[in-house]
Coordinates of C-alpha atoms in Angstrom, one line a residue:
Chain A
X7 CA 76.3 79.1 74.2
X8 CA 74.1 79.5 77.3
X9 CA 76.8 77.8 79.3
X10 CA 79.3 80.5 78.2
X11 CA 77.1 83.2 79.7
X12 CA 76.3 81.2 82.8
X13 CA 80.0 80.7 83.4
X14 CA 80.4 84.5 82.9
X15 CA 77.8 85.1 85.6
X16 CA 79.6 82.7 87.9
X17 CA 82.9 84.5 87.4
X18 CA 81.2 87.8 87.8
X19 CA 79.8 86.7 91.2
X20 CA 83.3 85.3 92.1
X21 CA 84.9 88.7 91.2
X22 CA 82.1 90.6 93.0
X23 CA 84.0 90.3 96.2
X24 CA 87.1 91.8 94.6
X25 CA 85.0 94.7 93.2
X26 CA 83.6 95.3 96.7
X27 CA 87.2 95.4 97.9
X28 CA 88.1 98.0 95.3
X29 CA 85.0 99.9 96.1
X30 CA 86.1 100.1 99.8
X31 CA 89.7 101.2 99.0
X32 CA 89.0 103.4 96.1
X33 CA 85.5 104.8 96.7
X34 CA 85.2 104.8 100.5
X35 CA 88.8 105.7 101.3
X36 CA 89.9 107.3 98.1
X37 CA 93.1 105.3 98.1
X38 CA 94.3 103.7 94.8
X39 CA 95.3 100.3 96.2
X40 CA 97.4 98.1 94.0
X41 CA 98.0 95.4 96.7
X42 CA 95.0 93.8 95.0
X43 CA 97.0 92.0 92.4
X44 CA 99.0 90.2 95.1
X45 CA 96.3 89.7 97.6
X46 CA 94.0 88.1 95.0
X47 CA 96.7 85.5 94.2
X48 CA 97.4 85.2 97.9
X49 CA 93.8 84.2 98.5
X50 CA 94.0 81.7 95.7
X51 CA 97.4 80.3 96.9
X52 CA 96.2 79.8 100.5
X53 CA 93.0 78.2 99.2
X54 CA 94.8 75.7 96.9
X55 CA 97.3 74.7 99.6
X56 CA 94.6 74.3 102.3
X57 CA 92.2 72.4 100.1
X58 CA 94.8 70.1 98.6
X59 CA 96.0 69.3 102.2
X60 CA 92.5 68.2 103.1
X61 CA 91.2 71.2 105.0
X62 CA 87.5 71.8 104.9
X63 CA 86.7 74.4 102.2
X64 CA 84.2 76.4 104.3
X65 CA 86.6 76.4 107.2
X66 CA 89.3 77.8 104.9
X67 CA 87.1 80.8 104.1
X68 CA 87.7 82.9 107.2
X69 CA 91.4 82.0 107.2
X70 CA 91.8 83.2 103.6
X71 CA 90.0 86.4 104.5
X72 CA 92.2 87.1 107.5
X73 CA 95.4 86.4 105.6
X74 CA 94.3 88.8 102.8
X75 CA 93.4 91.4 105.5
X76 CA 97.0 91.0 106.9
X77 CA 98.4 91.9 103.5
X78 CA 96.1 94.9 103.3
X79 CA 97.0 96.1 106.8
X80 CA 100.6 95.9 105.8
X81 CA 100.0 98.3 103.0
X82 CA 98.0 100.5 105.3
X83 CA 100.7 100.6 107.9
X84 CA 103.4 101.4 105.4
X85 CA 101.2 104.2 104.0
X86 CA 100.0 105.7 107.3
X87 CA 102.9 105.1 109.7
X88 CA 105.9 105.3 107.3
X89 CA 104.2 107.9 105.3
X90 CA 104.9 106.3 102.0
X91 CA 102.7 107.3 99.1
X92 CA 99.6 105.0 99.0
X93 CA 100.2 103.8 95.4
X94 CA 103.9 103.0 96.2
X95 CA 102.9 101.2 99.4
X96 CA 100.6 99.0 97.4
X97 CA 103.2 98.3 94.8
X98 CA 105.7 97.3 97.4
X99 CA 103.4 94.9 99.1
X100 CA 102.2 93.5 95.8
X101 CA 105.8 92.8 94.7
X102 CA 106.7 91.2 97.9
X103 CA 103.6 89.1 97.8
X104 CA 104.7 87.5 94.5
X105 CA 107.5 85.8 96.4
X106 CA 105.3 85.0 99.4
X107 CA 102.7 83.4 97.1
X108 CA 105.4 81.3 95.4
X109 CA 106.7 80.2 98.8
X110 CA 103.2 79.3 99.9
X111 CA 102.4 77.3 96.8
X112 CA 105.8 75.8 96.4
X113 CA 105.4 75.8 92.6
X114 CA 103.7 78.1 90.1
X115 CA 100.5 76.1 89.7
X116 CA 98.4 73.9 92.0
X117 CA 95.5 72.0 90.3
X118 CA 92.5 71.0 92.4
X119 CA 91.3 67.9 90.7
X120 CA 88.8 65.8 92.6
X121 CA 89.2 67.8 95.7
X122 CA 86.2 68.8 97.7
X123 CA 85.4 72.5 97.3
X124 CA 82.6 74.8 98.6
X125 CA 80.7 74.1 95.3
X126 CA 80.4 70.3 95.8
X127 CA 80.4 70.2 99.6
X128 CA 76.6 69.9 99.6
X129 CA 74.7 68.6 96.6
X130 CA 71.7 70.8 96.1
X131 CA 71.0 70.2 92.4
X132 CA 72.5 67.8 89.8
X133 CA 73.7 70.5 87.4
X134 CA 77.1 71.6 88.5
X135 CA 76.9 75.1 87.1
X136 CA 73.5 75.7 88.8
X137 CA 75.0 74.4 92.0
X138 CA 77.9 76.9 91.8
X139 CA 75.4 79.6 90.9
X140 CA 73.4 79.0 94.1
X141 CA 76.3 78.8 96.4
X142 CA 78.0 81.9 94.9
X143 CA 74.8 83.9 95.0
X144 CA 74.4 82.9 98.6
X145 CA 77.9 84.1 99.5
X146 CA 77.6 87.4 97.6
X147 CA 74.1 88.0 99.2
X148 CA 75.6 87.6 102.7
X149 CA 78.5 89.9 101.7
X150 CA 76.0 92.5 100.4
X151 CA 73.9 92.5 103.5
X152 CA 76.9 92.6 105.9
X153 CA 78.7 95.4 104.2
X154 CA 75.5 97.5 103.7
X155 CA 75.0 97.1 107.4
X156 CA 78.6 97.9 108.3
X157 CA 78.6 101.1 106.3
X158 CA 75.5 102.3 108.1
X159 CA 76.9 101.8 111.6
X160 CA 78.7 104.6 113.4
X161 CA 81.9 102.9 112.5
X162 CA 81.0 102.7 108.9
X163 CA 80.0 106.4 108.8
X164 CA 83.4 107.2 110.3
X165 CA 85.0 105.1 107.6
X166 CA 83.2 106.9 104.9
X167 CA 84.0 110.3 106.3
X168 CA 87.7 109.4 106.5
X169 CA 87.8 109.1 102.8
X170 CA 85.5 112.0 102.2
X171 CA 86.8 114.7 104.6
X172 CA 89.8 113.7 106.7
X173 CA 90.2 117.1 108.4
X174 CA 86.6 117.0 109.6
X175 CA 86.6 113.4 110.9
X176 CA 89.8 113.9 112.7
X177 CA 88.2 116.9 114.5
X178 CA 85.4 114.5 115.4
X179 CA 87.7 112.2 117.2
X180 CA 88.7 109.5 114.7
X181 CA 92.2 108.2 114.3
X182 CA 92.3 108.3 110.6
X183 CA 95.6 106.4 110.3
X184 CA 94.0 103.4 112.1
X185 CA 90.9 103.8 110.1
X186 CA 92.7 103.7 106.7
X187 CA 94.7 100.7 107.8
X188 CA 91.4 98.9 108.8
X189 CA 89.9 99.9 105.5
X190 CA 92.8 98.5 103.4
X191 CA 92.7 95.3 105.5
X192 CA 89.0 94.9 104.8
X193 CA 89.5 95.7 101.1
X194 CA 92.2 93.1 100.7
X195 CA 90.3 90.6 102.8
X196 CA 87.5 90.7 100.3
X197 CA 90.0 90.5 97.4
X198 CA 91.6 87.4 98.9
X199 CA 88.1 86.0 99.3
X200 CA 87.6 86.6 95.6
X201 CA 90.8 84.6 94.9
X202 CA 89.3 81.9 97.1
X203 CA 86.1 81.7 95.1
X204 CA 87.7 82.0 91.7
X205 CA 90.3 79.3 92.5
X206 CA 87.6 76.9 93.3
X207 CA 85.6 77.8 90.2
X208 CA 88.5 77.3 87.8
X209 CA 89.9 74.4 89.7
X210 CA 93.5 75.6 90.1
X211 CA 95.6 78.3 91.6
X212 CA 98.2 80.0 89.5
X213 CA 101.0 82.4 90.5
X214 CA 100.0 84.7 87.7
X215 CA 96.2 84.7 88.3
X216 CA 96.3 88.1 89.9
X217 CA 98.1 90.0 87.2
X218 CA 96.1 93.0 86.1
X219 CA 93.2 92.0 88.2
X220 CA 92.9 95.4 89.8
X221 CA 91.5 96.8 86.6
X222 CA 88.7 94.2 86.7
X223 CA 87.6 95.6 90.0
X224 CA 87.9 99.2 88.9
X225 CA 85.9 98.5 85.8
X226 CA 83.2 96.8 87.8
X227 CA 82.9 99.7 90.2
X228 CA 82.8 102.2 87.4
X229 CA 80.2 100.3 85.3
X230 CA 78.0 100.3 88.4
X231 CA 78.5 104.0 89.0
X232 CA 77.5 104.9 85.5
X233 CA 74.1 103.3 86.2
X234 CA 73.8 105.0 89.5
X235 CA 74.5 108.4 88.0
X236 CA 71.7 107.9 85.5
X237 CA 69.2 107.5 88.4
X238 CA 70.7 109.9 90.9
X239 CA 70.9 107.3 93.7
X240 CA 72.8 108.0 96.9
X241 CA 71.9 104.9 98.9
X242 CA 74.8 102.8 100.0
X243 CA 73.1 99.3 99.6
X244 CA 72.1 100.2 96.1
X245 CA 75.6 101.5 95.3
X246 CA 77.0 98.1 96.5
X247 CA 74.4 96.3 94.4
X248 CA 75.5 98.3 91.4
X249 CA 79.1 97.3 92.1
X250 CA 78.1 93.6 92.2
X251 CA 76.0 94.0 89.1
X252 CA 78.9 95.8 87.4
X253 CA 81.1 92.8 88.1
X254 CA 78.7 90.4 86.5
X255 CA 78.0 92.7 83.5
X256 CA 81.8 93.1 83.0
X257 CA 82.2 89.3 82.7
X258 CA 79.2 89.0 80.3
X259 CA 80.8 91.7 78.1
X260 CA 84.1 89.8 78.1
X261 CA 82.3 86.5 77.3
X262 CA 80.6 88.3 74.4
X263 CA 83.9 89.6 73.1
X264 CA 85.3 86.1 73.2
X265 CA 82.2 84.6 71.5
X266 CA 82.4 87.0 68.5
X267 CA 85.9 85.6 67.9
X268 CA 88.3 88.0 69.7
X269 CA 91.5 86.1 70.4
X270 CA 91.9 85.3 74.1
X271 CA 95.5 86.6 73.7
X272 CA 94.1 90.1 73.4
X273 CA 91.7 89.8 76.3
X274 CA 93.7 92.1 78.6
X275 CA 93.9 94.7 75.8
X276 CA 90.2 94.4 75.4
X277 CA 89.7 94.9 79.1
X278 CA 91.9 98.0 79.2
X279 CA 90.3 99.6 76.2
X280 CA 86.9 98.8 77.7
X281 CA 87.7 100.3 81.1
X282 CA 89.2 103.4 79.3
X283 CA 85.9 103.8 77.5
X284 CA 83.7 103.6 80.6
X285 CA 86.0 106.0 82.5
X286 CA 86.3 108.6 79.7
X287 CA 82.9 108.7 78.1
X288 CA 81.3 110.6 81.0
X289 CA 84.1 113.1 80.8
X290 CA 83.7 113.7 77.1
X291 CA 80.0 114.5 77.5
X292 CA 80.8 117.2 80.0
X293 CA 81.3 120.6 78.5
X294 CA 83.7 122.4 80.7
Chain B
X10 CA 89.8 127.4 131.6
X11 CA 92.4 127.5 128.8
X12 CA 96.0 128.4 129.8
X13 CA 98.9 128.9 127.3
X14 CA 102.0 128.9 129.4
X15 CA 105.3 130.2 127.9
X16 CA 104.3 128.9 124.5
X17 CA 106.8 129.4 121.6
X18 CA 106.5 128.2 118.1
X19 CA 109.0 128.7 115.2
X20 CA 108.4 127.6 111.7
X21 CA 111.3 126.6 109.4
X22 CA 113.9 126.4 112.2
X23 CA 117.4 126.2 110.8
X24 CA 116.4 127.4 107.3
X25 CA 117.1 130.9 105.9
X26 CA 113.5 132.0 106.4
X27 CA 112.8 131.2 110.0
X28 CA 109.5 132.6 111.3
X29 CA 108.9 133.0 115.0
X30 CA 105.1 132.7 115.1
X31 CA 104.8 132.9 118.8
X32 CA 107.5 133.9 121.2
X33 CA 106.7 133.2 124.3
X34 CA 103.0 133.6 124.6
X35 CA 101.2 133.6 127.9
X36 CA 97.4 133.7 127.8
X37 CA 94.6 132.7 130.1
X38 CA 91.0 132.4 128.9
X39 CA 88.4 131.9 131.5
X40 CA 85.3 129.7 131.3
X41 CA 82.4 131.2 129.2
X42 CA 84.6 133.9 127.8
X43 CA 83.9 134.7 124.1
X44 CA 87.3 135.9 122.9
X45 CA 87.6 137.7 119.6
X46 CA 91.2 137.4 118.4
X47 CA 92.5 139.9 115.9
X48 CA 95.8 140.8 114.3
X49 CA 97.5 141.3 111.0
X50 CA 98.4 138.4 108.8
X51 CA 101.3 136.5 110.3
X52 CA 100.6 137.8 113.8
X53 CA 100.1 134.2 115.1
X54 CA 96.3 134.0 115.4
X55 CA 95.9 130.8 113.5
X56 CA 98.9 129.3 115.2
X57 CA 97.2 129.9 118.6
X58 CA 94.2 128.1 117.2
X59 CA 96.2 125.2 115.7
X60 CA 98.2 124.7 118.8
X61 CA 95.0 124.4 120.9
X62 CA 93.4 122.0 118.4
X63 CA 96.5 119.9 118.2
X64 CA 97.1 120.4 114.5
X65 CA 100.5 121.9 115.6
X66 CA 102.8 121.2 118.5
X67 CA 104.6 124.0 120.4
X68 CA 108.4 124.0 120.5
X69 CA 108.2 124.9 124.1
X70 CA 105.7 125.6 126.8
X71 CA 102.5 124.0 128.0
X72 CA 98.8 124.2 127.1
X73 CA 96.4 123.4 129.9
X74 CA 92.6 123.0 129.6
X75 CA 90.9 122.9 133.0
X76 CA 94.3 122.2 134.6
X77 CA 95.0 119.2 132.4
X78 CA 98.1 119.3 130.3
X79 CA 97.0 118.6 126.7
X80 CA 100.3 119.8 125.1
X81 CA 101.2 116.4 123.6
X82 CA 97.7 115.0 123.2
X83 CA 97.0 113.9 119.6
X84 CA 94.5 115.9 117.6
X85 CA 91.8 113.2 117.5
X86 CA 91.9 112.9 121.3
X87 CA 91.4 116.6 121.9
X88 CA 87.9 116.5 120.6
X89 CA 86.9 115.7 124.1
X90 CA 87.6 119.3 125.0
X91 CA 86.9 121.3 121.9
X92 CA 85.0 121.5 118.6
X93 CA 86.1 123.5 115.6
X94 CA 84.6 125.5 112.8
X95 CA 87.0 126.0 109.9
X96 CA 87.6 128.9 107.6
X97 CA 86.7 127.0 104.5
X98 CA 82.9 126.4 104.8
X99 CA 83.3 123.0 103.2
X100 CA 85.9 121.7 105.7
X101 CA 83.5 121.0 108.5
X102 CA 81.3 118.5 106.8
X103 CA 81.6 115.4 104.6
X104 CA 80.0 116.1 101.2
X105 CA 79.1 112.6 100.2
X106 CA 77.5 111.8 103.5
X107 CA 73.9 112.9 104.1
X108 CA 73.1 115.7 106.5
X109 CA 71.7 113.2 109.0
X110 CA 74.9 111.1 108.8
X111 CA 77.1 114.1 109.3
X112 CA 75.1 115.0 112.4
X113 CA 75.4 111.4 113.7
X114 CA 79.2 111.6 113.6
X115 CA 79.1 115.0 115.3
X116 CA 76.8 113.7 118.0
X117 CA 79.3 111.0 118.9
X118 CA 82.3 113.2 118.7
X119 CA 83.6 112.3 122.1
X120 CA 82.5 108.7 122.0
X121 CA 83.8 105.6 120.3
X122 CA 82.4 104.9 116.8
X123 CA 81.0 101.4 117.3
X124 CA 79.2 98.8 115.3
X125 CA 75.6 100.0 115.8
X126 CA 73.3 102.0 113.7
X127 CA 72.7 105.2 115.6
X128 CA 70.6 107.3 113.3
X129 CA 67.3 105.9 114.4
X130 CA 63.9 107.7 114.5
X131 CA 64.5 109.3 117.8
X132 CA 67.9 110.7 116.7
X133 CA 66.4 111.9 113.4
X134 CA 63.7 113.8 115.4
X135 CA 66.3 115.5 117.6
X136 CA 68.3 116.5 114.6
X137 CA 65.3 117.8 112.7
X138 CA 64.3 120.0 115.7
X139 CA 67.8 121.4 116.1
X140 CA 68.1 122.1 112.3
X141 CA 64.7 123.7 112.3
X142 CA 65.9 126.2 114.9
X143 CA 68.2 127.7 112.3
X144 CA 65.2 128.7 110.2
X145 CA 67.0 127.8 107.0
X146 CA 64.4 125.3 105.8
X147 CA 66.9 122.4 105.9
X148 CA 65.0 120.2 108.3
X149 CA 63.2 118.5 105.4
X150 CA 66.4 117.6 103.7
X151 CA 68.0 115.3 106.2
X152 CA 68.7 112.6 103.6
X153 CA 70.3 114.8 101.1
X154 CA 74.1 114.7 100.6
X155 CA 75.8 117.5 102.4
X156 CA 77.6 118.4 99.2
X157 CA 74.3 119.5 97.6
X158 CA 74.1 122.5 100.0
X159 CA 75.7 126.0 99.7
X160 CA 78.7 127.0 101.6
X161 CA 76.7 129.2 103.9
X162 CA 74.2 126.4 104.7
X163 CA 77.1 124.0 105.3
X164 CA 78.8 126.4 107.6
X165 CA 75.6 127.0 109.6
X166 CA 75.2 123.2 110.0
X167 CA 78.9 122.9 110.9
X168 CA 78.3 125.3 113.8
X169 CA 75.2 123.4 114.9
X170 CA 77.1 120.1 114.6
X171 CA 79.9 121.6 116.9
X172 CA 77.4 121.6 119.7
X173 CA 75.7 118.3 119.2
X174 CA 78.0 116.5 121.7
X175 CA 78.8 118.2 125.0
X176 CA 81.7 120.5 124.2
X177 CA 83.1 123.2 126.4
X178 CA 85.3 125.1 123.9
X179 CA 84.4 126.3 120.4
X180 CA 87.1 127.4 118.0
X181 CA 86.2 129.5 115.0
X182 CA 89.0 130.4 112.6
X183 CA 87.5 133.1 110.3
X184 CA 84.3 131.0 109.9
X185 CA 82.7 133.6 107.6
X186 CA 85.7 134.6 105.4
X187 CA 84.2 132.9 102.4
X188 CA 80.6 134.0 102.9
X189 CA 78.6 137.0 101.8
X190 CA 77.7 139.7 104.5
X191 CA 74.2 138.6 105.1
X192 CA 75.2 134.9 105.6
X193 CA 78.2 136.0 107.7
X194 CA 75.8 137.8 110.1
X195 CA 73.5 134.8 110.2
X196 CA 76.4 132.4 111.0
X197 CA 77.8 134.6 113.8
X198 CA 74.4 135.3 115.3
X199 CA 73.9 131.6 115.5
X200 CA 77.4 131.2 117.0
X201 CA 76.7 133.9 119.6
X202 CA 73.3 132.4 120.5
X203 CA 74.9 128.9 121.0
X204 CA 77.8 130.2 123.0
X205 CA 75.4 131.9 125.4
X206 CA 72.8 129.2 125.6
X207 CA 75.3 126.4 126.2
X208 CA 77.7 128.3 128.3
X209 CA 80.7 127.7 125.9
X210 CA 84.1 129.2 126.0
X211 CA 84.7 130.4 122.5
X212 CA 87.5 131.9 120.4
X213 CA 86.7 133.7 117.2
X214 CA 89.3 134.9 114.7
X215 CA 88.1 137.5 112.3
X216 CA 89.2 140.3 110.1
X217 CA 85.8 142.0 109.9
X218 CA 86.0 145.0 112.2
X219 CA 82.2 145.2 112.5
X220 CA 82.1 141.7 113.8
X221 CA 84.9 142.6 116.3
X222 CA 82.6 145.2 117.8
X223 CA 79.4 143.2 117.6
X224 CA 80.5 139.9 119.0
X225 CA 82.3 138.5 122.0
X226 CA 83.1 139.7 125.5
X227 CA 86.9 140.0 125.3
X228 CA 89.1 141.3 122.6
X229 CA 92.7 140.3 122.1
X230 CA 95.1 141.7 119.5
X231 CA 98.2 139.8 118.6
X232 CA 101.3 141.2 116.9
X233 CA 104.4 139.2 116.0
X234 CA 103.4 136.5 118.3
X235 CA 102.6 138.6 121.3
X236 CA 99.5 139.9 123.0
X237 CA 99.6 143.7 122.5
X238 CA 96.0 144.5 123.4
X239 CA 93.7 142.7 125.7
X240 CA 90.3 144.3 126.6
X241 CA 87.6 142.8 128.8
X242 CA 84.0 143.3 128.1
X243 CA 83.5 146.8 129.6
X244 CA 86.4 148.3 127.7
X245 CA 85.5 146.4 124.6
X246 CA 82.1 148.0 124.4
X247 CA 83.7 151.5 124.3
X248 CA 85.9 150.8 121.3
X249 CA 84.9 152.7 118.1
X250 CA 85.2 151.3 114.6
X251 CA 87.7 153.9 113.3
X252 CA 89.9 153.5 116.4
X253 CA 90.1 149.8 115.7
X254 CA 91.3 150.2 112.2
X255 CA 94.1 152.4 113.4
X256 CA 95.4 149.6 115.6
X257 CA 96.6 147.8 112.6
X258 CA 98.9 150.7 111.7
X259 CA 100.9 150.3 114.9

């Protein structure tokens, strides 16, 4: 039983990177980015192929990130340069990625049995789950520190203003087309990184692992924001922390749903209904 | 110096409702002139402003700033020359960023936005002093999100932000249209003070005839895309309010 919840925390940490990606595209840039479903699988596919071909797991990390960022910048370019609606741009790239991912993997599933991963590269403790927990926490901590810092720099302020008031930031000398493209690249880099972490947790990459994954990120961001609203917090590092916490909480709630006997077949339905609840409850309370 | 040379702009070319916003406009604005631009709706005032800021491109003609041709320069690169205050008091600031963060972006308007944290203690101190000069009591609220302030407060800060980086030209397109009379006066007084203190060249579009008389040192009236009246300071001072209103019947 304890293991069930520990595994949920591990998945939550693994998906935290995805939630941060969604936070960047949706909250910072105000763009609903569906590329996520494809770039998550892309991250998993590249990871599985690299690891099973004997590449070092840590070395693969920046490569996976960069490839995810390429997918995101493609969506960004289609949206800003070809002036295609953001949602449609994402759908186009996501659809194309399905074929790309299949081509990369060569088949629909790659198991990673007895292959060195980041979780067993250095043996810190004997318990495997605790070992994974330490390494995932370390990676998520670095992510949190780096992105908190980025969003406070002049560049980060310009990023945030681009999603917040485009007219103003253009008058202040920012090329918002480039900025949005960079933002989507970052977001999908983090999403691919999430695919990388999850693939190594579950021990395989699957062509369908990304289906509906965008809702997980959305749900995590929103759970975090409900907490923030209660305390009236405006700080960016705490906001990010809430997103990470939301991702973990989301997984724990799913684990709970499974433990009380909900059929795994209905899991996506449960996720949808759950996200609907967290999105709509704050609106119902408002009397307008 | 700003120079519009044979500028023409037509909207909806080729459609049934073609509108010639400017045909051809020639206009020279000297350094440190504070031009008040008036005219009925559709006379081309905002088009002049948008052509200068780069939001619109002319069909023909050239726009020069200090002898440099900026006609085809994209909007985000023109910020080197000019800063803008918008009609909507909420347009000039980012609501979810704090006051301090908004000022940071305004301060590096003409510079690249790099990977360093610029709002340090020294910066905060400068901003606090500048904001205190407005006497609005906002200097203690640097960390508050801009969105928590009123439209008038935000417009006052927008004006101040416009002068944080060295700019030569200040464009104000009906900056007080959405504000009450007292706040309007406050905003325009601040604008006038800044234009004088910093030696800016400014263009103000307004429909408030009292403001036309009170502010600026040159008055230009546009009608159907052409300059029909152009008064320098001396003549502008002699204009009476009732006389001004009659102009719009022409």
